[in-house]
């Protein structure tokens, strides 16, 4: 193995090279030789200045996250940075790629920072349920100001070089060779004689924050308004407040304590699980690195309704040319008009510039003529959810699409293999199940048909990455992973109402758990008519929901559903009429009502879902339990801080879940409670 740390010398400047692929994470294998090297250079009379630079595709992307569950090994990262900061000669970080987390903290331990024009710096620890634990919360406020630092730390979002320069987080952007410029910068500073003030000793911005604490508190309140029950954003704020109010050494000590507390807690374990789960999900059996994706530049979309429009925007936002096809001019104009309206909304909310809006719109064109699809590299069908309609579309696509084009369906429930069989090229057919709104939601279920070719899957994965989606490959079944598990809990939502719960007590149990909304708020938002139609097509009934639909109460869009909505408002207000209707239904069905607590609500909704997840694993519809977590967190609002249903089940105790499923199966006899074989095995192994 090559040395992780080496030195080259130019003009009395030592360049310390870090080389720990793939992202130069600061694991023990890097920290120890770096510490030793810095000690040596500190004492070396021939070294006038030091540059820290990285080999490979990036500067240091952080501490090594995979080490967090293990016993710590000295030297710690704060030790390395303290040593770096004790060096009296100028030190310069030469940043290319990403300087993130501990990587940026290492750079903050240098006197100066120079970045390549396309570099990014940031402190994303909060996204892992942590706070920056190697001085970031104490040093960054000294460099850029407390309120600005808070923005960077609580959002966890990296900033580009230009913004970093404007903030004062870096000293210069290199115009040519990064390391050569960092060396001459360091040389010039050494010749200038100093003093070279470590970031930790710079007090001006802290002084300013101390004199305007009210402004800081206001920023802190706004920054944590969306914390949604997560602890890390609150601790981040506390740490920056400490940086203002405490001595640097005390603030550092407290930062470390809070870091360790968070690192050893459930929230960070869950978020780290998701970090690795999302990266694992793209590793698909039979689709190795040797399988090349086909290039995709021009995307066709059939259907410009709710989904087609959003999907068109997702591809246009990713820089691709898009052709949208509709049945007739009127539907086409309606669809294109909605796209324009959505973009205009983003402009008025300030999340998109007018220039970018025009550029995106210019990439989308509409047609009613299939021959305009003939040079598309990928065509996504998003027409009505009816097999007959899908059949016509795929037969037509088979006629017009060029050889090698990937044909995709956005179907939610239908059999992809049957759809593929409408064409003479089933190996080019794949499911691309987007979630609504498709230009916003990150999840993409990629449905692998029986005959889908590996390079078609590789293309789907690569296209997902290009448009910023989080893909999970799933097999063919009714509802795939997400909707199938959702169906498992749906039946019990209604049963809970009939046995004594109210829509708001069920929803409250969900929001207390951390969901952004409960199932009844969700149905009201999506429209009760959609599930009504689905039930009718399956010959199913739901006494309460059916009655509401018969009254024309379809949810938010009609002002009434499981809740009442004041004119134009989105806030659900409990509706005594609905509660009476539920009680009447209970009487009618001879169901005795009783008090139902939050624990029972969770058991009877979450456990059947987890049980269905186990069946999905058993059938190989999902390759791993962590894939199911990625689906639920990114597509259905499962609280990120709990890691997804399968992770949560493991932490909570699969054996406990098994016992309660058996209990409820005994009480109700319902199939959703019958423990899956995989769940029984997992309970014994305490793992999926
Ligand atoms: N620790 C361990 N492994 C890491 C890692 C890290 N900090 N960052 C990335 N990796 C691994 C990934 O798991 C992946 O491994 P795999 O190939 O075996 O799946 C590999 O490196 C490549 O990562 P990506 O697929 O994510 O590569 P990209 O090029 O798409 O993205 C990146 C690069 C933007 C640097 C991205 O990897 C990233 O965001 N990394 C995490 C950054 C981060 O959160 N840093 C903070 C860590 S916590 C910390 O520093 C605590 C400190 O305050 C004390
Ligand atoms: P929609 O009813 O809003 O839009 C369908 C569009 O397809 C209409 O504009 C219609 O004019 C057009 N269309 C119908 N037949 C056509 C044909 N032969 N050629 C061209 N265009 C045709 O429906 P929505 O909600 O967009 O759903 C589309 C597909 O996406 C369905 O398969 C649905 O199951 C799936 N889906 C829907 C989600 C949702 O939340 N609405 C989520 C994920 C998938």
PDB file of C-alpha atoms in Angstrom, residues 1-97:
ATOM      1  CA  UNK A   1       0.000   0.000   0.000  1.00  0.00           C
ATOM      2  CA  UNK A   2       1.280   3.467  -0.879  1.00  0.00           C
ATOM      3  CA  UNK A   3       2.068   5.782   2.061  1.00  0.00           C
ATOM      4  CA  UNK A   4      -0.998   7.692   3.144  1.00  0.00           C
ATOM      5  CA  UNK A   5       1.205  10.678   4.001  1.00  0.00           C
ATOM      6  CA  UNK A   6       4.259  11.877   2.052  1.00  0.00           C
ATOM      7  CA  UNK A   7       6.164  15.104   1.603  1.00  0.00           C
ATOM      8  CA  UNK A   8       7.591  16.990  -1.347  1.00  0.00           C
ATOM      9  CA  UNK A   9       9.591  20.197  -1.024  1.00  0.00           C
ATOM     10  CA  UNK A  10       9.628  23.329  -3.101  1.00  0.00           C
ATOM     11  CA  UNK A  11      11.503  26.477  -2.153  1.00  0.00           C
ATOM     12  CA  UNK A  12      11.631  25.702   1.556  1.00  0.00           C
ATOM     13  CA  UNK A  13       7.929  24.915   1.594  1.00  0.00           C
ATOM     14  CA  UNK A  14       6.949  21.394   2.617  1.00  0.00           C
ATOM     15  CA  UNK A  15       3.934  20.024   0.790  1.00  0.00           C
ATOM     16  CA  UNK A  16       2.281  17.327   2.901  1.00  0.00           C
ATOM     17  CA  UNK A  17       0.360  15.006   0.597  1.00  0.00           C
ATOM     18  CA  UNK A  18      -2.542  12.974   1.944  1.00  0.00           C
ATOM     19  CA  UNK A  19      -3.487   9.900  -0.013  1.00  0.00           C
ATOM     20  CA  UNK A  20      -6.269   7.731   1.364  1.00  0.00           C
ATOM     21  CA  UNK A  21      -8.663   6.777  -1.442  1.00  0.00           C
ATOM     22  CA  UNK A  22     -11.466   7.114  -2.304  1.00  0.00           C
ATOM     23  CA  UNK A  23     -12.147  10.381  -0.447  1.00  0.00           C
ATOM     24  CA  UNK A  24      -9.130  10.842   1.876  1.00  0.00           C
ATOM     25  CA  UNK A  25     -11.282  10.245   4.952  1.00  0.00           C
ATOM     26  CA  UNK A  26      -9.322  10.914   8.146  1.00  0.00           C
ATOM     27  CA  UNK A  27      -9.228   7.397   9.498  1.00  0.00           C
ATOM     28  CA  UNK A  28      -6.530   6.236  11.882  1.00  0.00           C
ATOM     29  CA  UNK A  29      -4.341   5.162   8.926  1.00  0.00           C
ATOM     30  CA  UNK A  30      -4.141   8.821   7.942  1.00  0.00           C
ATOM     31  CA  UNK A  31      -4.273  10.587  11.314  1.00  0.00           C
ATOM     32  CA  UNK A  32      -1.315   8.808  12.826  1.00  0.00           C
ATOM     33  CA  UNK A  33       1.262   9.439  10.054  1.00  0.00           C
ATOM     34  CA  UNK A  34      -0.073  12.973   9.592  1.00  0.00           C
ATOM     35  CA  UNK A  35       0.423  13.697  13.285  1.00  0.00           C
ATOM     36  CA  UNK A  36       3.945  12.290  13.143  1.00  0.00           C
ATOM     37  CA  UNK A  37       4.769  14.261   9.996  1.00  0.00           C
ATOM     38  CA  UNK A  38       3.484  17.552  11.426  1.00  0.00           C
ATOM     39  CA  UNK A  39       5.550  17.058  14.576  1.00  0.00           C
ATOM     40  CA  UNK A  40       8.628  16.516  12.452  1.00  0.00           C
ATOM     41  CA  UNK A  41       8.021  19.533  10.235  1.00  0.00           C
ATOM     42  CA  UNK A  42       7.251  21.769  13.207  1.00  0.00           C
ATOM     43  CA  UNK A  43      10.738  21.107  14.505  1.00  0.00           C
ATOM     44  CA  UNK A  44      12.458  21.165  11.120  1.00  0.00           C
ATOM     45  CA  UNK A  45      14.552  24.298  10.641  1.00  0.00           C
ATOM     46  CA  UNK A  46      14.609  23.860   6.858  1.00  0.00           C
ATOM     47  CA  UNK A  47      10.823  24.076   6.593  1.00  0.00           C
ATOM     48  CA  UNK A  48       9.674  27.680   6.294  1.00  0.00           C
ATOM     49  CA  UNK A  49       6.019  26.919   5.578  1.00  0.00           C
ATOM     50  CA  UNK A  50       3.665  23.978   5.130  1.00  0.00           C
ATOM     51  CA  UNK A  51       1.009  23.231   2.518  1.00  0.00           C
ATOM     52  CA  UNK A  52      -1.474  20.424   3.063  1.00  0.00           C
ATOM     53  CA  UNK A  53      -2.751  18.952  -0.201  1.00  0.00           C
ATOM     54  CA  UNK A  54      -4.499  15.792  -1.275  1.00  0.00           C
ATOM     55  CA  UNK A  55      -4.020  13.212  -3.976  1.00  0.00           C
ATOM     56  CA  UNK A  56      -6.940  11.730  -5.848  1.00  0.00           C
ATOM     57  CA  UNK A  57     -10.275  13.259  -6.654  1.00  0.00           C
ATOM     58  CA  UNK A  58     -10.808  15.352  -3.536  1.00  0.00           C
ATOM     59  CA  UNK A  59      -9.427  17.057  -0.460  1.00  0.00           C
ATOM     60  CA  UNK A  60     -10.368  15.348   2.824  1.00  0.00           C
ATOM     61  CA  UNK A  61     -14.116  14.539   2.830  1.00  0.00           C
ATOM     62  CA  UNK A  62     -14.309  14.150   6.602  1.00  0.00           C
ATOM     63  CA  UNK A  63     -13.628  11.868   9.490  1.00  0.00           C
ATOM     64  CA  UNK A  64     -13.947   8.190   8.589  1.00  0.00           C
ATOM     65  CA  UNK A  65     -17.623   7.572   9.298  1.00  0.00           C
ATOM     66  CA  UNK A  66     -17.132   3.812   9.387  1.00  0.00           C
ATOM     67  CA  UNK A  67     -14.868   4.198  12.460  1.00  0.00           C
ATOM     68  CA  UNK A  68     -17.574   5.813  14.573  1.00  0.00           C
ATOM     69  CA  UNK A  69     -18.980   2.648  16.086  1.00  0.00           C
ATOM     70  CA  UNK A  70     -15.504   1.447  17.135  1.00  0.00           C
ATOM     71  CA  UNK A  71     -13.177   2.203  20.071  1.00  0.00           C
ATOM     72  CA  UNK A  72     -11.333   5.486  19.354  1.00  0.00           C
ATOM     73  CA  UNK A  73      -7.647   5.280  18.443  1.00  0.00           C
ATOM     74  CA  UNK A  74      -5.150   8.045  19.227  1.00  0.00           C
ATOM     75  CA  UNK A  75      -4.278  10.518  17.909  1.00  0.00           C
ATOM     76  CA  UNK A  76      -7.774  11.921  17.633  1.00  0.00           C
ATOM     77  CA  UNK A  77      -8.615  14.459  14.949  1.00  0.00           C
ATOM     78  CA  UNK A  78      -8.779  17.333  17.470  1.00  0.00           C
ATOM     79  CA  UNK A  79      -5.251  16.321  18.585  1.00  0.00           C
ATOM     80  CA  UNK A  80      -3.999  16.493  14.994  1.00  0.00           C
ATOM     81  CA  UNK A  81      -5.603  19.892  14.456  1.00  0.00           C
ATOM     82  CA  UNK A  82      -4.296  21.246  17.779  1.00  0.00           C
ATOM     83  CA  UNK A  83      -0.799  20.187  16.755  1.00  0.00           C
ATOM     84  CA  UNK A  84      -1.221  21.813  13.334  1.00  0.00           C
ATOM     85  CA  UNK A  85      -2.356  25.007  14.985  1.00  0.00           C
ATOM     86  CA  UNK A  86       0.650  25.043  17.293  1.00  0.00           C
ATOM     87  CA  UNK A  87       3.017  25.433  14.336  1.00  0.00           C
ATOM     88  CA  UNK A  88       4.376  28.964  14.193  1.00  0.00           C
ATOM     89  CA  UNK A  89       5.248  28.882  10.482  1.00  0.00           C
ATOM     90  CA  UNK A  90       2.526  29.588   7.942  1.00  0.00           C
ATOM     91  CA  UNK A  91       0.297  26.641   7.096  1.00  0.00           C
ATOM     92  CA  UNK A  92      -1.920  26.564   4.005  1.00  0.00           C
ATOM     93  CA  UNK A  93      -4.621  24.089   2.962  1.00  0.00           C
ATOM     94  CA  UNK A  94      -4.795  23.546  -0.807  1.00  0.00           C
ATOM     95  CA  UNK A  95      -8.369  22.428  -1.413  1.00  0.00           C
ATOM     96  CA  UNK A  96      -9.668  20.664  -4.487  1.00  0.00           C
ATOM     97  CA  UNK A  97     -12.904  18.659  -4.700  1.00  0.00           C
TER      98      UNK A  97
END
